[in-house]
Amino acid sequence: MAKIHIPTPLRQYVSKQPSVEVKGSTVGEALHGLVSQHPDLRRHLYTEEGKLRAFVNIYLNDEDVRYLNKEATAVEDGDNISIVPSIAGGTSLASAGG
Amino acid sequence: MLRLGQSHYDALRQHGQETYPYESCGVLLGHVDEDGARMVTSIARCTNTRTDTPQNRYHIDPGELVRIQREGRERQEDIVGFYHSHPDHPAQWSETDLAEAHWFGCSYVITSVQKGTPAMTNSFELTGSEEVAKKLVPEEIAVI
């Protein structure tokens, strides 16, 4: 079993749990297990085409799965998977020049 | 409402002064009080990874966020918000801030730093639950 850590904004879709334990041999299987258990979460993680949303980062322990084997990255018992929506912003381009 | 101690309030404003003319950024950790206010019990300074245009953009490395979240869990703290600075721009959210905001129910604190000196600090809650209907709504900052 791997543990998926849920960020605060998404906990309302997983019965307010900070983490959920799921089965799965890959990151993708674990995430699909998560949204199968908690279907209201699906649209917040995946597009209608079934791809992870661009602003959703997935980490296996301390590694970004984009730089591993993406959703096919192997998961072992005791691994920690983190769902991390991106944090960015700044003054607008229009006002930045003025 | 965002509730935080004077030292945390001063620290996030000071961070904006230190990084001027570039944007500062960081994470607010704590819990939600019974009245719904987000109570900050610690803050974590972050590195602005937008080295291409740090004067008008910020980005926090999600790997740094994973570490901050883990350290927060060990102290029974959750992420309740974020802060950044607007060098020589108002303490108001921009279209970029809204487009890049995804942490619903969290506070987004913005400090205007004018000519190197912290000026106004405002906080906004990201409301809604869907990307297409989200809003940054002004909220009170209670410094305790």
Short mmCIF file of N, CA and C in Angstrom, two decimals, chain A residues 34-93:
data_model
loop_
_atom_site.label_atom_id
_atom_site.label_comp_id
_atom_site.label_asym_id
_atom_site.label_seq_id
_atom_site.Cartn_x
_atom_site.Cartn_y
_atom_site.Cartn_z
N LEU A 34 -7.39 5.91 -6.13
CA LEU A 34 -7.86 7.01 -5.29
C LEU A 34 -9.17 7.59 -5.83
N VAL A 35 -9.20 7.90 -7.14
CA VAL A 35 -10.42 8.53 -7.68
C VAL A 35 -11.55 7.53 -7.83
N SER A 36 -11.24 6.23 -7.86
CA SER A 36 -12.31 5.23 -7.85
C SER A 36 -12.99 5.21 -6.48
N GLN A 37 -12.17 5.35 -5.43
CA GLN A 37 -12.72 5.40 -4.07
C GLN A 37 -13.46 6.71 -3.82
N HIS A 38 -12.98 7.77 -4.47
CA HIS A 38 -13.52 9.12 -4.22
C HIS A 38 -13.78 9.80 -5.56
N PRO A 39 -14.88 9.40 -6.23
CA PRO A 39 -15.11 9.86 -7.61
C PRO A 39 -15.25 11.38 -7.75
N ASP A 40 -15.68 12.07 -6.69
CA ASP A 40 -15.81 13.53 -6.81
C ASP A 40 -14.46 14.21 -7.02
N LEU A 41 -13.40 13.51 -6.68
CA LEU A 41 -12.05 14.08 -6.82
C LEU A 41 -11.57 14.07 -8.27
N ARG A 42 -12.13 13.18 -9.07
CA ARG A 42 -11.58 12.93 -10.41
C ARG A 42 -11.44 14.20 -11.25
N ARG A 43 -12.50 15.01 -11.31
CA ARG A 43 -12.46 16.17 -12.22
C ARG A 43 -11.47 17.24 -11.74
N HIS A 44 -11.07 17.15 -10.49
CA HIS A 44 -10.10 18.13 -9.99
C HIS A 44 -8.66 17.71 -10.30
N LEU A 45 -8.47 16.45 -10.63
CA LEU A 45 -7.13 15.96 -10.97
C LEU A 45 -6.96 15.73 -12.46
N TYR A 46 -8.04 15.31 -13.11
CA TYR A 46 -7.94 14.90 -14.52
C TYR A 46 -8.81 15.78 -15.41
N THR A 47 -8.35 15.97 -16.66
CA THR A 47 -9.17 16.64 -17.67
C THR A 47 -10.23 15.66 -18.17
N GLU A 48 -11.15 16.17 -18.98
CA GLU A 48 -12.18 15.29 -19.54
C GLU A 48 -11.56 14.21 -20.43
N GLU A 49 -10.36 14.50 -20.93
CA GLU A 49 -9.67 13.52 -21.79
C GLU A 49 -8.89 12.50 -20.95
N GLY A 50 -8.95 12.66 -19.64
CA GLY A 50 -8.30 11.68 -18.77
C GLY A 50 -6.83 11.96 -18.50
N LYS A 51 -6.36 13.16 -18.86
CA LYS A 51 -4.96 13.51 -18.57
C LYS A 51 -4.91 14.30 -17.26
N LEU A 52 -3.79 14.13 -16.54
CA LEU A 52 -3.61 14.94 -15.33
C LEU A 52 -3.62 16.42 -15.70
N ARG A 53 -4.29 17.21 -14.92
CA ARG A 53 -4.33 18.65 -15.20
C ARG A 53 -2.92 19.24 -15.11
N ALA A 54 -2.68 20.25 -15.93
CA ALA A 54 -1.32 20.79 -16.08
C ALA A 54 -0.77 21.34 -14.77
N PHE A 55 -1.66 21.86 -13.91
CA PHE A 55 -1.17 22.48 -12.67
C PHE A 55 -1.06 21.48 -11.53
N VAL A 56 -1.35 20.22 -11.79
CA VAL A 56 -1.26 19.21 -10.74
C VAL A 56 0.09 18.49 -10.85
N ASN A 57 0.91 18.67 -9.82
CA ASN A 57 2.21 17.99 -9.75
C ASN A 57 2.04 16.74 -8.90
N ILE A 58 2.66 15.66 -9.34
CA ILE A 58 2.63 14.42 -8.57
C ILE A 58 4.06 14.05 -8.20
N TYR A 59 4.27 13.89 -6.90
CA TYR A 59 5.60 13.51 -6.41
C TYR A 59 5.55 12.11 -5.80
N LEU A 60 6.54 11.30 -6.13
CA LEU A 60 6.73 10.02 -5.46
C LEU A 60 7.88 10.24 -4.48
N ASN A 61 7.55 10.17 -3.19
CA ASN A 61 8.52 10.56 -2.16
C ASN A 61 9.02 11.98 -2.49
N ASP A 62 10.28 12.17 -2.82
CA ASP A 62 10.77 13.53 -3.10
C ASP A 62 11.04 13.78 -4.58
N GLU A 63 10.51 12.93 -5.45
CA GLU A 63 10.80 13.05 -6.88
C GLU A 63 9.54 13.38 -7.67
N ASP A 64 9.67 14.33 -8.59
CA ASP A 64 8.60 14.66 -9.51
C ASP A 64 8.48 13.51 -10.52
N VAL A 65 7.29 12.90 -10.61
CA VAL A 65 7.17 11.73 -11.49
C VAL A 65 7.36 12.09 -12.97
N ARG A 66 7.26 13.39 -13.30
CA ARG A 66 7.53 13.80 -14.70
C ARG A 66 8.96 13.45 -15.09
N TYR A 67 9.85 13.44 -14.07
CA TYR A 67 11.25 13.15 -14.36
C TYR A 67 11.61 11.71 -14.02
N LEU A 68 10.62 10.92 -13.67
CA LEU A 68 10.83 9.49 -13.49
C LEU A 68 10.19 8.81 -14.69
N ASN A 69 9.18 8.02 -14.44
CA ASN A 69 8.52 7.34 -15.56
C ASN A 69 7.06 7.77 -15.65
N LYS A 70 6.81 9.03 -15.26
CA LYS A 70 5.46 9.62 -15.25
C LYS A 70 4.50 8.70 -14.50
N GLU A 71 3.30 8.51 -15.05
CA GLU A 71 2.31 7.71 -14.30
C GLU A 71 2.66 6.23 -14.27
N ALA A 72 3.61 5.83 -15.11
CA ALA A 72 4.04 4.42 -15.11
C ALA A 72 5.12 4.16 -14.07
N THR A 73 5.50 5.19 -13.31
CA THR A 73 6.52 5.03 -12.27
C THR A 73 6.09 3.97 -11.25
N ALA A 74 7.00 3.04 -10.98
CA ALA A 74 6.67 1.94 -10.06
C ALA A 74 6.54 2.46 -8.62
N VAL A 75 5.59 1.87 -7.91
CA VAL A 75 5.33 2.23 -6.51
C VAL A 75 5.55 0.99 -5.64
N GLU A 76 6.20 1.20 -4.51
CA GLU A 76 6.42 0.10 -3.57
C GLU A 76 5.67 0.38 -2.28
N ASP A 77 5.46 -0.69 -1.53
CA ASP A 77 4.78 -0.54 -0.23
C ASP A 77 5.51 0.50 0.62
N GLY A 78 4.75 1.37 1.23
CA GLY A 78 5.34 2.37 2.11
C GLY A 78 5.74 3.65 1.42
N ASP A 79 5.62 3.69 0.08
CA ASP A 79 5.94 4.93 -0.63
C ASP A 79 4.92 6.02 -0.30
N ASN A 80 5.38 7.25 -0.41
CA ASN A 80 4.51 8.41 -0.22
C ASN A 80 4.31 9.11 -1.56
N ILE A 81 3.05 9.29 -1.93
CA ILE A 81 2.72 10.03 -3.15
C ILE A 81 2.08 11.34 -2.72
N SER A 82 2.57 12.46 -3.26
CA SER A 82 2.00 13.77 -2.91
C SER A 82 1.36 14.40 -4.13
N ILE A 83 0.15 14.91 -3.92
CA ILE A 83 -0.53 15.70 -4.95
C ILE A 83 -0.28 17.16 -4.60
N VAL A 84 0.36 17.89 -5.51
CA VAL A 84 0.78 19.26 -5.20
C VAL A 84 0.33 20.22 -6.31
N PRO A 85 -0.81 20.90 -6.11
CA PRO A 85 -1.18 21.94 -7.08
C PRO A 85 -0.09 23.01 -7.12
N SER A 86 0.14 23.58 -8.28
CA SER A 86 1.25 24.53 -8.43
C SER A 86 0.96 25.85 -7.72
N ILE A 87 2.03 26.53 -7.37
CA ILE A 87 1.97 27.85 -6.71
C ILE A 87 2.77 28.82 -7.55
N ALA A 88 2.09 29.79 -8.13
CA ALA A 88 2.78 30.76 -8.98
C ALA A 88 1.89 32.00 -9.11
N GLY A 89 2.44 33.03 -9.73
CA GLY A 89 1.68 34.24 -9.96
C GLY A 89 2.62 35.41 -10.20
N GLY A 90 2.12 36.60 -9.89
CA GLY A 90 2.93 37.80 -10.08
C GLY A 90 2.11 38.91 -10.69
N THR A 91 2.72 40.08 -10.77
CA THR A 91 2.00 41.20 -11.36
C THR A 91 1.74 40.92 -12.83
N SER A 92 0.65 41.46 -13.34
CA SER A 92 0.26 41.15 -14.72
C SER A 92 1.27 41.75 -15.69
N LEU A 93 1.32 41.15 -16.88
CA LEU A 93 2.22 41.66 -17.91
C LEU A 93 1.87 43.10 -18.26
#
